[in-house]
Amino acid sequence: EPEVTQTPSHQVTQMGQEVILRCVPISNHLYFYWYRQILGQKVEFLVSFYNNEISEKSEIFDDQFSVERPDGSNFTLKIRSTKLEDSAMYFCASGQGPFSPLHFGNGTRLTVT
Amino acid sequence: AQSVTQLGSHVSVSEGALVLLRCNYSSSVPPYLFWYVQYPNQGLQLLLKYTTGATLVKGINGFEAEFKKSETSFHLTKPSAHMSDAAEYFCAVSDPGNTGKLIFGQGTTLQVKP
């Protein structure tokens, strides 16, 4: 069964550094998402992406965050200048349509020191 | 605004016992509801979903959930727990906007004792 893949599985970075988290969604999916889960907390929506543009973003998704679909397969999340509070598990998800179930990757654990 | 509340952050059952994980939602429109399971160091896997039609929905691994509009609930059940069911379970509601965004509850960790 097709799956969403995320790389790297773990990323350690120093505060102030830029990080790029990568995702390969399922190939025939059109809707793409990033969520994050701070340790011990709920899964939080960051951003949705459709038709090569952001369709919705949360208040967490400030100017330090950006997303891109640079080619037909990858979907990336960039954090320009990481803060300690950005430490979390970041999940990429994709779906065929706006109300179809989302398929999640295994996540990237980001640790900011 | 949509929201999801899962009662009980931790639930412990014995192997073979009934599993009941509670989920209540608030929604301004008829909701689409989901249960996802997260095993350690893995992503979220869809267990089951309710969109329209039959209010009792069956999912993978013997789980089922019933949509009760009058109670705004979507509780997850399994008649007999297995050790492999130990995981974190998330209830989610789909936002009525057309972005497909999911709003998650805070999760319930299920422990299964031998």
mmCIF file of C-alpha atoms in Angstrom:
data_model
loop_
_atom_site.group_PDB
_atom_site.id
_atom_site.type_symbol
_atom_site.label_atom_id
_atom_site.label_comp_id
_atom_site.label_asym_id
_atom_site.label_seq_id
_atom_site.Cartn_x
_atom_site.Cartn_y
_atom_site.Cartn_z
ATOM 1 C CA GLU A 1 0.000 0.000 0.000
ATOM 2 C CA PRO A 2 1.368 3.445 -0.868
ATOM 3 C CA GLU A 3 2.576 5.441 2.085
ATOM 4 C CA VAL A 4 3.759 8.894 3.031
ATOM 5 C CA THR A 5 7.486 8.981 3.697
ATOM 6 C CA GLN A 6 9.340 11.554 5.763
ATOM 7 C CA THR A 7 13.029 12.289 6.105
ATOM 8 C CA PRO A 8 14.980 12.532 8.260
ATOM 9 C CA SER A 9 13.428 10.551 11.093
ATOM 10 C CA HIS A 10 15.435 12.563 13.632
ATOM 11 C CA GLN A 11 16.935 16.017 13.300
ATOM 12 C CA VAL A 12 18.976 17.798 15.940
ATOM 13 C CA THR A 13 19.764 21.450 15.349
ATOM 14 C CA GLN A 14 20.990 24.456 17.263
ATOM 15 C CA MET A 15 18.751 27.363 18.078
ATOM 16 C CA GLY A 16 18.730 29.901 15.267
ATOM 17 C CA GLN A 17 19.594 27.409 12.551
ATOM 18 C CA GLU A 18 17.418 26.671 9.546
ATOM 19 C CA VAL A 19 15.937 23.223 9.081
ATOM 20 C CA ILE A 20 14.105 21.624 6.203
ATOM 21 C CA LEU A 21 11.843 18.672 6.822
ATOM 22 C CA ARG A 22 11.030 16.580 3.799
ATOM 23 C CA CYS A 23 8.006 14.561 2.830
ATOM 24 C CA VAL A 24 6.982 12.492 -0.142
ATOM 25 C CA PRO A 25 3.165 12.297 -0.171
ATOM 26 C CA ILE A 26 1.199 9.542 -1.861
ATOM 27 C CA SER A 27 1.462 10.132 -5.583
ATOM 28 C CA ASN A 28 -2.189 10.657 -6.555
ATOM 29 C CA HIS A 29 -3.027 12.819 -3.545
ATOM 30 C CA LEU A 30 -3.795 16.481 -4.022
ATOM 31 C CA TYR A 31 -4.050 17.831 -0.477
ATOM 32 C CA PHE A 32 -0.994 18.126 1.731
ATOM 33 C CA TYR A 33 -0.590 19.019 5.384
ATOM 34 C CA TRP A 34 1.920 19.519 8.137
ATOM 35 C CA TYR A 35 1.047 18.849 11.751
ATOM 36 C CA ARG A 36 3.201 18.865 14.833
ATOM 37 C CA GLN A 37 3.046 17.145 18.187
ATOM 38 C CA ILE A 38 4.974 18.564 21.098
ATOM 39 C CA LEU A 39 5.889 15.811 23.541
ATOM 40 C CA GLY A 40 2.897 14.901 25.655
ATOM 41 C CA GLN A 41 0.526 17.232 23.841
ATOM 42 C CA LYS A 42 -2.075 16.914 21.138
ATOM 43 C CA VAL A 43 -1.450 16.817 17.422
ATOM 44 C CA GLU A 44 -1.720 20.385 16.116
ATOM 45 C CA PHE A 45 -2.466 21.577 12.616
ATOM 46 C CA LEU A 46 0.173 23.803 11.038
ATOM 47 C CA VAL A 47 -0.688 24.270 7.376
ATOM 48 C CA SER A 48 -2.607 22.854 4.443
ATOM 49 C CA PHE A 49 -1.485 23.071 0.844
ATOM 50 C CA TYR A 50 -3.490 22.561 -2.330
ATOM 51 C CA ASN A 51 -2.997 23.516 -5.946
ATOM 52 C CA ASN A 52 0.503 24.795 -5.242
ATOM 53 C CA GLU A 53 -0.492 27.249 -2.593
ATOM 54 C CA ILE A 54 -1.269 27.424 1.104
ATOM 55 C CA SER A 55 -4.999 26.963 1.630
ATOM 56 C CA GLU A 56 -4.997 27.452 5.376
ATOM 57 C CA LYS A 57 -2.470 28.001 8.151
ATOM 58 C CA SER A 58 -2.684 28.082 11.901
ATOM 59 C CA GLU A 59 -1.460 30.810 14.204
ATOM 60 C CA ILE A 60 1.558 28.620 14.945
ATOM 61 C CA PHE A 61 2.626 28.915 11.301
ATOM 62 C CA ASP A 62 4.261 32.323 11.528
ATOM 63 C CA ASP A 63 6.813 33.979 9.256
ATOM 64 C CA GLN A 64 9.507 31.569 10.402
ATOM 65 C CA PHE A 65 7.724 28.728 8.646
ATOM 66 C CA SER A 66 7.322 28.083 4.953
ATOM 67 C CA VAL A 67 6.222 25.192 2.778
ATOM 68 C CA GLU A 68 7.085 24.285 -0.737
ATOM 69 C CA ARG A 69 6.342 21.646 -3.294
ATOM 70 C CA PRO A 70 9.454 22.083 -5.419
ATOM 71 C CA ASP A 71 8.690 19.255 -7.823
ATOM 72 C CA GLY A 72 5.919 16.771 -8.429
ATOM 73 C CA SER A 73 6.771 14.554 -5.506
ATOM 74 C CA ASN A 74 8.344 16.369 -2.545
ATOM 75 C CA PHE A 75 6.632 18.571 0.023
ATOM 76 C CA THR A 76 8.895 20.436 2.413
ATOM 77 C CA LEU A 77 8.543 22.393 5.626
ATOM 78 C CA LYS A 78 11.233 24.971 6.351
ATOM 79 C CA ILE A 79 11.830 26.631 9.678
ATOM 80 C CA ARG A 80 14.113 29.609 9.103
ATOM 81 C CA SER A 81 15.446 30.273 12.580
ATOM 82 C CA THR A 82 14.588 27.510 14.995
ATOM 83 C CA LYS A 83 13.614 28.154 18.590
ATOM 84 C CA LEU A 84 13.693 25.776 21.538
ATOM 85 C CA GLU A 85 9.909 25.598 21.472
ATOM 86 C CA ASP A 86 9.991 24.248 17.913
ATOM 87 C CA SER A 87 11.157 20.920 19.338
ATOM 88 C CA ALA A 88 8.414 18.476 18.431
ATOM 89 C CA MET A 89 7.450 15.603 16.181
ATOM 90 C CA TYR A 90 6.428 16.940 12.784
ATOM 91 C CA PHE A 91 4.011 14.900 10.705
ATOM 92 C CA CYS A 92 3.320 15.231 7.040
ATOM 93 C CA ALA A 93 -0.050 14.024 5.742
ATOM 94 C CA SER A 94 -1.753 13.787 2.393
ATOM 95 C CA GLY A 95 -5.269 13.105 1.128
ATOM 96 C CA GLN A 96 -7.078 12.611 -2.156
ATOM 97 C CA GLY A 97 -9.788 15.107 -1.424
ATOM 98 C CA PRO A 98 -10.755 17.629 1.253
ATOM 99 C CA PHE A 99 -12.818 15.130 3.231
ATOM 100 C CA SER A 100 -11.011 11.908 2.499
ATOM 101 C CA PRO A 101 -9.009 10.291 5.300
ATOM 102 C CA LEU A 102 -5.518 11.616 5.712
ATOM 103 C CA HIS A 103 -2.484 9.373 5.417
ATOM 104 C CA PHE A 104 0.314 10.294 7.779
ATOM 105 C CA GLY A 105 4.039 9.748 7.590
ATOM 106 C CA ASN A 106 6.020 8.384 10.521
ATOM 107 C CA GLY A 107 7.178 11.848 11.462
ATOM 108 C CA THR A 108 10.424 13.737 11.943
ATOM 109 C CA ARG A 109 11.495 14.280 15.514
ATOM 110 C CA LEU A 110 13.056 17.747 15.666
ATOM 111 C CA THR A 111 15.194 18.613 18.670
ATOM 112 C CA VAL A 112 16.389 22.195 19.009
ATOM 113 C CA THR A 113 19.240 22.683 21.492
ATOM 114 C CA ALA B 1 -15.356 26.308 15.888
ATOM 115 C CA GLN B 2 -14.804 22.573 15.932
ATOM 116 C CA SER B 3 -13.299 20.914 18.953
ATOM 117 C CA VAL B 4 -12.722 17.401 20.248
ATOM 118 C CA THR B 5 -12.509 16.225 23.833
ATOM 119 C CA GLN B 6 -11.216 12.811 24.805
ATOM 120 C CA LEU B 7 -12.106 11.854 28.347
ATOM 121 C CA GLY B 8 -9.238 10.129 30.089
ATOM 122 C CA SER B 9 -5.662 10.622 28.999
ATOM 123 C CA HIS B 10 -4.805 7.101 30.154
ATOM 124 C CA VAL B 11 -6.982 3.998 30.096
ATOM 125 C CA SER B 12 -5.835 0.656 31.426
ATOM 126 C CA VAL B 13 -7.607 -2.633 30.724
ATOM 127 C CA SER B 14 -6.792 -6.295 31.153
ATOM 128 C CA GLU B 15 -6.217 -8.473 28.133
ATOM 129 C CA GLY B 16 -9.571 -9.801 26.954
ATOM 130 C CA ALA B 17 -11.553 -6.998 28.579
ATOM 131 C CA LEU B 18 -13.745 -4.443 26.827
ATOM 132 C CA VAL B 19 -12.013 -1.345 25.521
ATOM 133 C CA LEU B 20 -13.959 1.926 25.662
ATOM 134 C CA LEU B 21 -12.282 5.191 24.676
ATOM 135 C CA ARG B 22 -14.462 8.250 24.895
ATOM 136 C CA CYS B 23 -14.677 11.107 22.435
ATOM 137 C CA ASN B 24 -17.016 14.080 22.376
ATOM 138 C CA TYR B 25 -17.015 16.742 19.735
ATOM 139 C CA SER B 26 -18.508 20.104 19.040
ATOM 140 C CA SER B 27 -19.336 21.110 15.518
ATOM 141 C CA SER B 28 -21.496 23.720 13.865
ATOM 142 C CA VAL B 29 -22.235 21.408 10.951
ATOM 143 C CA PRO B 30 -22.662 17.643 10.544
ATOM 144 C CA PRO B 31 -19.191 16.369 11.295
ATOM 145 C CA TYR B 32 -16.902 13.874 9.693
ATOM 146 C CA LEU B 33 -15.279 11.939 12.542
ATOM 147 C CA PHE B 34 -12.171 9.813 12.693
ATOM 148 C CA TRP B 35 -10.168 7.644 15.051
ATOM 149 C CA TYR B 36 -6.449 7.314 14.498
ATOM 150 C CA VAL B 37 -3.987 5.072 16.332
ATOM 151 C CA GLN B 38 -0.325 5.854 16.947
ATOM 152 C CA TYR B 39 2.080 3.083 17.861
ATOM 153 C CA PRO B 40 5.419 4.063 19.423
ATOM 154 C CA ASN B 41 7.736 5.841 17.003
ATOM 155 C CA GLN B 42 5.215 5.635 14.191
ATOM 156 C CA GLY B 43 2.817 7.946 12.428
ATOM 157 C CA LEU B 44 -0.932 8.050 12.812
ATOM 158 C CA GLN B 45 -2.882 5.230 11.208
ATOM 159 C CA LEU B 46 -6.566 5.501 10.402
ATOM 160 C CA LEU B 47 -8.686 3.091 12.448
ATOM 161 C CA LEU B 48 -12.117 4.111 11.194
ATOM 162 C CA LYS B 49 -14.181 7.021 9.989
ATOM 163 C CA TYR B 50 -17.748 8.264 9.998
ATOM 164 C CA THR B 51 -18.975 10.493 7.216
ATOM 165 C CA THR B 52 -22.649 9.804 6.532
ATOM 166 C CA GLY B 53 -25.017 6.857 6.665
ATOM 167 C CA ALA B 54 -24.790 4.051 9.199
ATOM 168 C CA THR B 55 -23.901 5.432 12.604
ATOM 169 C CA LEU B 56 -22.051 2.309 13.738
ATOM 170 C CA VAL B 57 -18.799 2.074 11.834
ATOM 171 C CA LYS B 58 -16.360 -0.778 11.896
ATOM 172 C CA GLY B 59 -12.655 -0.331 11.517
ATOM 173 C CA ILE B 60 -9.474 -2.306 11.483
ATOM 174 C CA ASN B 61 -8.266 -4.615 14.250
ATOM 175 C CA GLY B 62 -11.782 -5.267 15.565
ATOM 176 C CA PHE B 63 -12.493 -1.690 16.611
ATOM 177 C CA GLU B 64 -15.794 0.054 16.063
ATOM 178 C CA ALA B 65 -17.325 3.395 16.941
ATOM 179 C CA GLU B 66 -20.839 4.747 17.089
ATOM 180 C CA PHE B 67 -21.816 8.257 16.086
ATOM 181 C CA LYS B 68 -24.467 9.584 18.477
ATOM 182 C CA LYS B 69 -25.613 12.977 17.361
ATOM 183 C CA SER B 70 -27.800 13.574 20.422
ATOM 184 C CA GLU B 71 -24.809 13.019 22.685
ATOM 185 C CA THR B 72 -22.241 14.583 20.305
ATOM 186 C CA SER B 73 -20.144 11.492 20.908
ATOM 187 C CA PHE B 74 -18.060 9.087 18.869
ATOM 188 C CA HIS B 75 -16.761 6.558 21.385
ATOM 189 C CA LEU B 76 -14.364 3.825 20.285
ATOM 190 C CA THR B 77 -14.897 0.258 21.460
ATOM 191 C CA LYS B 78 -13.415 -3.178 21.086
ATOM 192 C CA PRO B 79 -15.012 -6.210 22.770
ATOM 193 C CA SER B 80 -11.767 -7.906 23.761
ATOM 194 C CA ALA B 81 -8.441 -6.143 24.221
ATOM 195 C CA HIS B 82 -5.242 -7.628 22.900
ATOM 196 C CA MET B 83 -1.745 -6.794 24.053
ATOM 197 C CA SER B 84 -1.004 -5.398 20.602
ATOM 198 C CA ASP B 85 -3.724 -2.752 21.078
ATOM 199 C CA ALA B 86 -1.499 -0.829 23.469
ATOM 200 C CA ALA B 87 -0.980 2.526 21.746
ATOM 201 C CA GLU B 88 -2.169 6.110 21.714
ATOM 202 C CA TYR B 89 -5.567 6.790 20.196
ATOM 203 C CA PHE B 90 -6.694 10.091 18.735
ATOM 204 C CA CYS B 91 -10.205 11.159 17.907
ATOM 205 C CA ALA B 92 -10.480 13.835 15.219
ATOM 206 C CA VAL B 93 -13.117 15.905 13.498
ATOM 207 C CA SER B 94 -12.832 17.292 10.027
ATOM 208 C CA ASP B 95 -13.103 21.052 9.798
ATOM 209 C CA PRO B 96 -16.114 22.056 7.663
ATOM 210 C CA GLY B 97 -14.007 24.319 5.517
ATOM 211 C CA ASN B 98 -12.785 22.881 2.274
ATOM 212 C CA THR B 99 -9.153 22.435 3.287
ATOM 213 C CA GLY B 100 -9.660 18.995 4.811
ATOM 214 C CA LYS B 101 -7.932 20.008 8.034
ATOM 215 C CA LEU B 102 -8.350 17.634 10.972
ATOM 216 C CA ILE B 103 -8.795 18.827 14.540
ATOM 217 C CA PHE B 104 -7.523 16.318 17.049
ATOM 218 C CA GLY B 105 -8.361 15.504 20.614
ATOM 219 C CA GLN B 106 -5.560 15.311 23.131
ATOM 220 C CA GLY B 107 -5.220 11.568 22.804
ATOM 221 C CA THR B 108 -5.767 8.581 25.083
ATOM 222 C CA THR B 109 -3.006 6.150 25.911
ATOM 223 C CA LEU B 110 -4.336 2.611 26.132
ATOM 224 C CA GLN B 111 -2.445 0.211 28.369
ATOM 225 C CA VAL B 112 -3.269 -3.496 28.164
ATOM 226 C CA LYS B 113 -2.271 -5.611 31.138
ATOM 227 C CA PRO B 114 -1.661 -9.349 30.818
#
